[in-house]
Coordinates of C-alpha atoms in Angstrom, one line a residue:
M23 CA -14.8 30.6 -9.6
T24 CA -15.8 26.9 -9.9
V25 CA -16.1 25.3 -13.2
P26 CA -17.5 21.7 -13.5
R27 CA -16.9 19.8 -16.6
P28 CA -17.2 16.0 -17.4
R29 CA -14.4 13.6 -17.2
G30 CA -14.7 10.2 -18.7
A31 CA -11.6 8.4 -17.5
A32 CA -12.1 6.3 -14.4
L33 CA -9.9 6.9 -11.2
D34 CA -6.6 5.1 -11.6
A35 CA -4.5 3.4 -8.9
G36 CA -2.2 6.5 -8.7
W37 CA -5.0 8.7 -7.2
S38 CA -3.0 9.9 -4.2
G39 CA -0.4 11.6 -6.4
T40 CA 3.5 11.7 -6.4
A41 CA 6.0 13.1 -4.1
A42 CA 6.6 16.1 -6.5
E43 CA 3.0 17.0 -6.3
A44 CA 2.8 16.4 -2.5
L45 CA 5.8 18.6 -1.6
P46 CA 6.0 22.6 -2.1
D47 CA 7.6 23.7 -5.3
D48 CA 10.5 25.0 -3.4
A49 CA 10.8 21.9 -1.0
D50 CA 14.6 22.1 -1.0
A51 CA 14.4 25.5 0.6
S52 CA 11.4 24.5 3.0
V53 CA 11.7 23.4 6.4
L54 CA 9.1 20.6 6.5
V55 CA 8.0 18.5 9.6
G56 CA 5.3 15.9 9.7
R57 CA 4.6 12.4 11.1
I58 CA 4.8 8.8 10.0
W59 CA 3.6 5.6 11.6
D60 CA 6.6 3.5 12.2
P61 CA 5.9 -0.2 12.6
S62 CA 9.2 -1.0 14.0
V63 CA 8.1 0.9 17.1
E64 CA 4.2 0.5 16.6
G65 CA 3.7 4.3 16.9
P66 CA 3.9 7.7 15.5
T67 CA 7.2 9.4 14.7
P68 CA 7.9 13.0 13.9
V69 CA 10.0 13.6 10.9
T70 CA 11.4 16.1 8.7
V71 CA 11.8 15.8 5.0
R72 CA 14.9 17.0 3.6
D73 CA 16.3 16.4 -0.1
G74 CA 13.4 13.9 -0.6
L75 CA 14.4 11.8 2.4
V76 CA 12.3 11.3 5.7
I77 CA 14.5 11.8 8.7
D78 CA 13.4 10.6 12.2
V79 CA 13.8 13.4 14.8
S80 CA 12.0 11.7 17.6
R81 CA 15.1 11.3 19.8
H82 CA 15.3 15.1 19.7
F83 CA 11.5 15.8 19.9
P84 CA 9.0 13.1 20.8
T85 CA 6.0 15.0 19.5
V86 CA 5.5 17.6 16.7
R87 CA 4.0 19.7 19.5
D88 CA 7.3 19.9 21.1
I89 CA 8.8 21.1 17.8
C90 CA 6.2 23.9 17.5
E91 CA 6.7 25.2 21.0
L92 CA 10.4 26.1 20.4
P93 CA 11.2 29.7 20.1
D94 CA 12.5 29.2 16.4
P95 CA 11.2 25.9 15.3
A96 CA 12.5 26.2 11.6
A97 CA 16.0 27.2 12.7
V98 CA 16.3 24.0 15.0
V99 CA 14.7 21.5 12.7
A100 CA 17.0 22.5 10.0
G101 CA 20.0 21.5 11.9
L102 CA 18.7 18.3 13.3
D103 CA 20.2 14.9 12.5
G104 CA 18.7 11.6 12.8
P105 CA 18.0 8.1 11.1
T106 CA 16.8 8.2 7.6
V107 CA 13.4 6.3 7.5
G108 CA 13.2 6.2 3.7
D109 CA 12.3 8.0 0.5
F110 CA 9.3 10.4 1.0
G111 CA 8.0 9.2 -2.3
E112 CA 8.0 5.7 -1.4
I113 CA 6.5 6.3 2.2
L114 CA 3.7 8.4 0.4
A115 CA 3.1 5.5 -2.2
N116 CA 2.7 3.3 0.9
T117 CA 0.2 5.4 2.7
E118 CA -3.1 4.4 0.7
A119 CA -4.8 2.0 3.1
A120 CA -6.0 -0.3 0.2
T121 CA -2.5 -1.1 -0.9
R122 CA -0.4 -0.5 2.3
D123 CA 2.4 -2.7 3.6
R124 CA 1.8 -2.6 7.1
T125 CA 5.4 -3.6 7.8
R126 CA 6.7 -0.4 6.3
P127 CA 6.1 3.3 7.3
W128 CA 3.4 5.5 6.1
L129 CA 2.2 9.2 6.5
L130 CA 0.0 10.4 9.2
A131 CA -1.5 13.9 9.6
P132 CA 1.4 16.1 10.7
V133 CA 0.0 17.4 14.0
D134 CA -0.4 15.3 17.1
L135 CA -1.4 17.1 20.6
Q136 CA -2.6 20.4 19.0
V137 CA -6.2 21.0 19.3
L138 CA -8.1 21.0 15.9
K139 CA -10.0 24.2 15.4
A140 CA -11.7 25.9 12.4
A141 CA -13.0 29.5 11.6
G142 CA -16.1 29.7 9.8
V143 CA -17.6 32.4 7.5
T144 CA -14.3 34.2 6.9
F145 CA -15.1 34.9 3.3
P146 CA -18.2 36.8 2.3
I147 CA -19.4 34.4 -0.2
S148 CA -19.2 31.8 2.4
M149 CA -21.4 33.8 4.7
I150 CA -24.0 34.1 1.9
E151 CA -24.1 30.2 1.6
R152 CA -24.3 29.7 5.2
V153 CA -27.3 32.0 5.3
I154 CA -28.9 30.2 2.3
E155 CA -28.3 26.8 4.2
E156 CA -30.0 28.0 7.2
R157 CA -32.9 29.4 5.3
A158 CA -33.4 26.5 3.1
R159 CA -33.1 23.8 6.0
G160 CA -31.4 21.3 3.8
D161 CA -33.7 21.7 0.8
L162 CA -31.5 21.9 -2.4
A163 CA -34.3 23.2 -4.6
L164 CA -35.3 25.9 -2.1
A165 CA -31.6 26.9 -1.6
A166 CA -31.3 27.5 -5.5
D167 CA -34.3 30.1 -5.2
I168 CA -33.1 31.8 -2.1
R169 CA -29.7 32.2 -3.7
H170 CA -31.0 33.8 -6.7
R171 CA -33.1 36.3 -4.8
M172 CA -30.6 37.0 -2.2
L173 CA -27.6 37.8 -4.5
A174 CA -30.0 40.0 -6.4
D175 CA -30.5 42.1 -3.3
V176 CA -27.1 42.0 -1.7
G177 CA -24.6 41.3 -4.4
V178 CA -21.3 39.3 -4.0
D179 CA -18.7 42.0 -4.1
L180 CA -18.1 42.1 -0.2
H181 CA -14.5 41.0 0.0
S182 CA -13.7 44.6 1.1
L183 CA -16.0 44.7 4.0
A184 CA -14.3 44.6 7.4
P185 CA -16.2 42.6 10.0
G186 CA -17.3 44.8 12.8
S187 CA -16.9 48.1 11.0
V188 CA -19.4 50.9 10.6
E189 CA -20.2 49.6 7.0
A190 CA -20.7 46.1 8.2
D191 CA -23.1 47.2 10.9
R192 CA -24.9 49.2 8.3
L193 CA -25.4 46.2 6.0
K194 CA -26.4 44.2 8.9
S195 CA -29.3 46.7 9.7
L196 CA -30.3 46.6 6.0
L197 CA -30.6 42.7 5.9
V198 CA -32.4 42.6 9.3
A199 CA -34.9 45.2 8.0
E200 CA -35.4 42.8 5.0
G201 CA -35.9 39.8 7.3
M202 CA -32.7 38.3 6.3
W203 CA -31.0 38.3 9.6
S204 CA -28.9 35.1 10.4
Q205 CA -26.5 33.9 12.9
Y206 CA -24.2 33.4 9.9
L207 CA -24.6 37.0 9.2
E208 CA -23.5 37.8 12.7
V209 CA -20.4 35.8 12.6
G210 CA -19.7 36.8 9.0
I211 CA -19.6 40.6 9.5
G212 CA -19.9 41.0 13.2
P213 CA -17.0 41.7 15.5
D214 CA -16.7 38.2 17.0
A215 CA -15.5 35.2 14.6
E216 CA -17.0 31.7 14.5
I217 CA -14.2 29.5 15.8
F218 CA -15.2 25.8 16.6
T219 CA -13.7 22.5 17.4
K220 CA -13.3 20.4 14.1
G221 CA -12.1 17.4 15.6
Q222 CA -10.6 15.6 18.7
V223 CA -6.9 15.8 19.3
L224 CA -5.1 13.1 17.3
S225 CA -8.2 12.3 15.1
A226 CA -7.1 14.2 12.0
V227 CA -6.3 11.9 8.9
G228 CA -3.5 12.9 6.4
T229 CA -3.0 12.7 2.7
A230 CA -3.5 9.8 0.6
V231 CA -6.4 8.2 2.8
P232 CA -10.2 8.6 2.6
V233 CA -12.0 11.4 4.3
G234 CA -15.6 10.8 5.7
V235 CA -19.2 12.1 5.1
L236 CA -22.0 10.3 6.9
A237 CA -24.0 7.9 4.8
A238 CA -27.1 9.6 5.8
S239 CA -25.9 12.9 4.3
T240 CA -27.2 13.9 0.9
W241 CA -25.6 17.4 0.7
N242 CA -21.9 17.8 1.6
N243 CA -18.6 19.2 0.2
P244 CA -15.1 19.7 0.8
E245 CA -13.9 23.0 2.3
P246 CA -10.2 23.6 1.1
E247 CA -8.5 25.8 3.6
V248 CA -5.0 27.0 4.7
T249 CA -4.4 25.9 8.4
L250 CA -2.2 27.7 10.7
I251 CA 0.0 25.9 13.3
V252 CA -0.1 28.0 16.5
A253 CA 2.0 27.5 19.6
S254 CA 0.4 27.7 23.0
T255 CA 1.6 31.3 23.3
G256 CA -0.4 32.3 20.2
R257 CA 2.6 32.7 18.1
I258 CA 1.9 31.2 14.5
V259 CA 4.9 28.9 13.8
G260 CA 3.8 27.3 10.4
A261 CA 1.1 26.3 8.0
T262 CA -0.3 23.3 6.3
L263 CA -3.4 22.6 4.1
G264 CA -6.7 21.3 5.4
N265 CA -10.0 20.0 4.3
D266 CA -13.0 20.9 6.5
V267 CA -15.4 18.4 5.4
N268 CA -18.7 19.8 5.8
L269 CA -22.2 18.2 5.9
R270 CA -24.5 21.1 4.5
D271 CA -27.8 19.5 4.9
V272 CA -27.1 18.9 8.6
E273 CA -25.7 22.3 9.3
G274 CA -28.6 23.9 7.3
R275 CA -31.2 22.2 9.5
S276 CA -29.7 24.1 12.5
A277 CA -26.5 25.6 13.6
L278 CA -26.8 23.7 16.7
L279 CA -26.0 20.6 14.7
L280 CA -22.5 22.1 13.9
P281 CA -20.6 19.3 15.8
L282 CA -22.7 16.7 13.8
A283 CA -22.0 18.4 10.6
K284 CA -18.2 19.0 11.1
D285 CA -16.9 16.2 13.6
N286 CA -17.2 12.8 12.2
N287 CA -14.8 10.0 11.8
A288 CA -12.1 11.1 9.1
S289 CA -13.9 14.3 8.6
C290 CA -10.7 16.5 9.2
A291 CA -7.9 16.1 6.8
L292 CA -4.4 18.0 7.2
G293 CA -1.3 17.8 5.4
P294 CA 0.7 16.5 3.7
L295 CA 3.5 18.3 5.9
I296 CA 3.8 21.6 8.0
R297 CA 5.9 24.1 6.5
L298 CA 7.6 26.0 9.3
F299 CA 7.8 29.7 9.1
D300 CA 11.4 31.2 8.3
E301 CA 12.9 34.1 6.4
R302 CA 11.5 32.7 3.2
F303 CA 8.0 31.8 4.3
G304 CA 5.8 33.5 6.8
M305 CA 2.4 35.4 7.4
A306 CA 3.2 37.8 4.6
Q307 CA 3.4 34.9 2.1
V308 CA 0.4 33.1 3.6
R309 CA -2.0 36.1 3.1
D310 CA -1.2 36.0 -0.6
L311 CA -1.8 32.2 -1.1
E312 CA -4.1 30.8 -3.6
V313 CA -5.5 27.4 -2.7
S314 CA -6.7 25.2 -5.7
L315 CA -9.2 22.6 -5.3
E316 CA -10.2 19.6 -7.7
V317 CA -12.8 17.1 -7.3
S318 CA -12.9 14.2 -9.6
G319 CA -15.5 11.5 -9.6
V320 CA -15.8 8.0 -11.1
D321 CA -19.0 9.5 -12.8
G322 CA -16.6 11.5 -14.9
F323 CA -17.4 14.6 -13.0
L324 CA -14.5 17.2 -12.6
L325 CA -15.0 20.4 -10.6
E326 CA -12.3 23.1 -10.2
A327 CA -12.1 26.0 -8.0
V328 CA -9.6 28.6 -6.5
S329 CA -9.7 30.1 -3.0
E330 CA -7.8 33.4 -2.7
M331 CA -6.5 34.4 0.7
T332 CA -6.6 38.1 -0.2
R333 CA -10.3 37.9 -0.3
M334 CA -10.7 36.8 3.5
S335 CA -12.9 39.3 5.4
R336 CA -11.0 38.7 8.5
N337 CA -7.3 39.1 9.3
P338 CA -5.7 35.5 10.1
E339 CA -3.8 36.9 12.9
E340 CA -6.8 38.3 14.4
L341 CA -8.6 34.9 14.3
V342 CA -5.6 33.5 16.2
R343 CA -6.0 36.2 18.7
Q344 CA -9.6 35.4 19.1
L345 CA -8.6 31.7 19.5
I346 CA -5.8 31.9 21.9
G347 CA -5.0 34.7 24.6
P348 CA -5.6 35.7 28.2
H349 CA -9.3 34.6 27.7
H350 CA -8.4 31.1 26.3
H351 CA -5.5 28.8 26.7
Y352 CA -4.4 25.7 24.8
P353 CA -1.2 24.4 26.4
D354 CA -0.4 22.1 23.4
G355 CA -1.1 24.7 20.7
A356 CA -3.6 24.5 18.0
A357 CA -4.1 23.9 14.2
L358 CA -6.6 26.5 12.9
M359 CA -8.3 26.2 9.6
L360 CA -9.0 29.6 8.2
G361 CA -12.1 29.1 6.2
T362 CA -12.8 28.9 2.5
M363 CA -14.4 30.9 -0.3
F364 CA -15.4 27.7 -2.0
A365 CA -19.0 27.8 -2.7
P366 CA -20.2 24.7 -4.2
I367 CA -23.4 25.7 -6.0
Q368 CA -22.8 24.3 -9.5
D369 CA -25.1 21.4 -10.6
R370 CA -23.7 17.9 -10.7
D371 CA -26.7 15.7 -11.3
R372 CA -29.9 17.8 -11.7
P373 CA -30.4 21.7 -12.4
G374 CA -31.0 23.5 -9.3
E375 CA -29.4 20.8 -6.8
G376 CA -25.8 22.1 -6.8
F377 CA -22.9 19.9 -5.9
T378 CA -22.5 17.1 -3.3
H379 CA -19.9 14.4 -2.8
K380 CA -20.3 10.9 -4.3
V381 CA -18.4 7.9 -2.9
D382 CA -15.0 7.4 -4.3
D383 CA -14.7 11.3 -5.3
V384 CA -11.1 12.3 -5.2
V385 CA -10.3 15.7 -3.6
R386 CA -7.0 17.4 -4.4
I387 CA -6.3 20.5 -2.3
S388 CA -3.1 22.2 -3.5
C389 CA -0.9 25.3 -3.2
P390 CA 2.6 25.7 -4.7
A391 CA 4.0 26.8 -1.3
L392 CA 2.5 24.0 0.7
G393 CA 2.1 21.0 -1.7
T394 CA -0.9 18.8 -2.3
L395 CA -3.4 17.1 0.1
V396 CA -5.3 14.3 -1.6
N397 CA -8.1 12.3 -0.1
R398 CA -10.8 10.0 -1.5
V399 CA -14.4 10.4 -0.1
W400 CA -15.9 7.4 1.7
H401 CA -18.8 7.1 4.2
A402 CA -17.4 8.0 7.6
E403 CA -18.8 4.8 9.0
E404 CA -16.5 2.9 6.5
C405 CA -13.3 4.9 7.0
E406 CA -10.6 3.5 9.2
P407 CA -11.7 3.7 12.9
W408 CA -9.8 6.0 15.1
H409 CA -8.5 4.2 18.1
F410 CA -5.2 5.7 18.9
G411 CA -5.8 8.4 21.4
V412 CA -3.7 10.4 23.8
R413 CA -3.2 7.7 26.4
D414 CA -2.0 5.4 23.5
L415 CA 0.5 7.9 22.5
M416 CA 1.9 8.6 26.0
G417 CA 2.3 4.8 26.6
N418 CA 4.1 4.4 23.2
L419 CA 6.5 7.1 23.9
V420 CA 7.3 5.7 27.4
R421 CA 7.9 2.3 26.0
R422 CA 10.3 3.7 23.5
G423 CA 12.2 5.7 26.1
L424 CA 11.2 9.1 24.5
L425 CA 9.3 10.3 27.7

């Protein structure tokens, strides 16, 4: 449930949060990996965080991808040594671009060579919103009217409906007969999931930096999601938090505009760190996670929501099987966002127009087991340009003698 309420205080300088907020509640018992930018080597460095300290593990593994390809990443990382780069809290505090000291390390997104993928319409309420987007074609007022009529006919208690089941096929037939068929309906309750490319390799941003929405977009929102870290074999080795930033007006005009709606500068946020699977934390825990969202604006607006993984209509492991297998290979593995039940329909400015971002909104996505991912919303055109690609990474690792 999403509850907006006003908040009068302006955003303060500590908008990106503290180390205690960023790290899992049981950080001392977690095996955590991520990346920093290390100015001393002019490049990204894989690290683990242990007892609040950031430890450089690059001499063992030059990329996070290499760690994730191990048979038991958590066991190996737990026993690694390496030079201490600094205190996690201090490095987090130095990550915000506006105040960053570029002579000192800062945090990056915790993945590197993994492909950036996302699954859509994995929660029934998300399916309904996508159908509304398509039918409204970006018109907020029309969307409100369609939503009212559609929910009256269909209802929202669909979380127990298994995609591809006899019951799902029956519901699809009913909606088709009512003239409400949609391609979103097909991927929401049909046998095949929607899995798309969220961004290019190395393009994800981490915590404490801006995420981007196109300046021309007038209807957009965050999508708070659990993100699985998947090895090239299809084995799930860890999880982190993600923000699958979405331009609802663009996607609503045509599903063929999904790349424009989803893949823009700074539109994919992951982090703060990857929690590797071990005896304390694995898929059993992931399936029970609750992901909280808070959006706070300089206009005093505050919106809160919770996304419960138990309400997913698709099994996360089945999504991974549809992503990676004999039919499709990713030699460097993948980060797979699992979708969200967040449906931003509450009004922000005018009745019937729902929610959309404003510049300088602060988005906090949190979960006790994974920490907190915090980003500020800017126009994508004004976010820090992404220039450091795969060729740059390989060249940097060679110069450092790590390859």
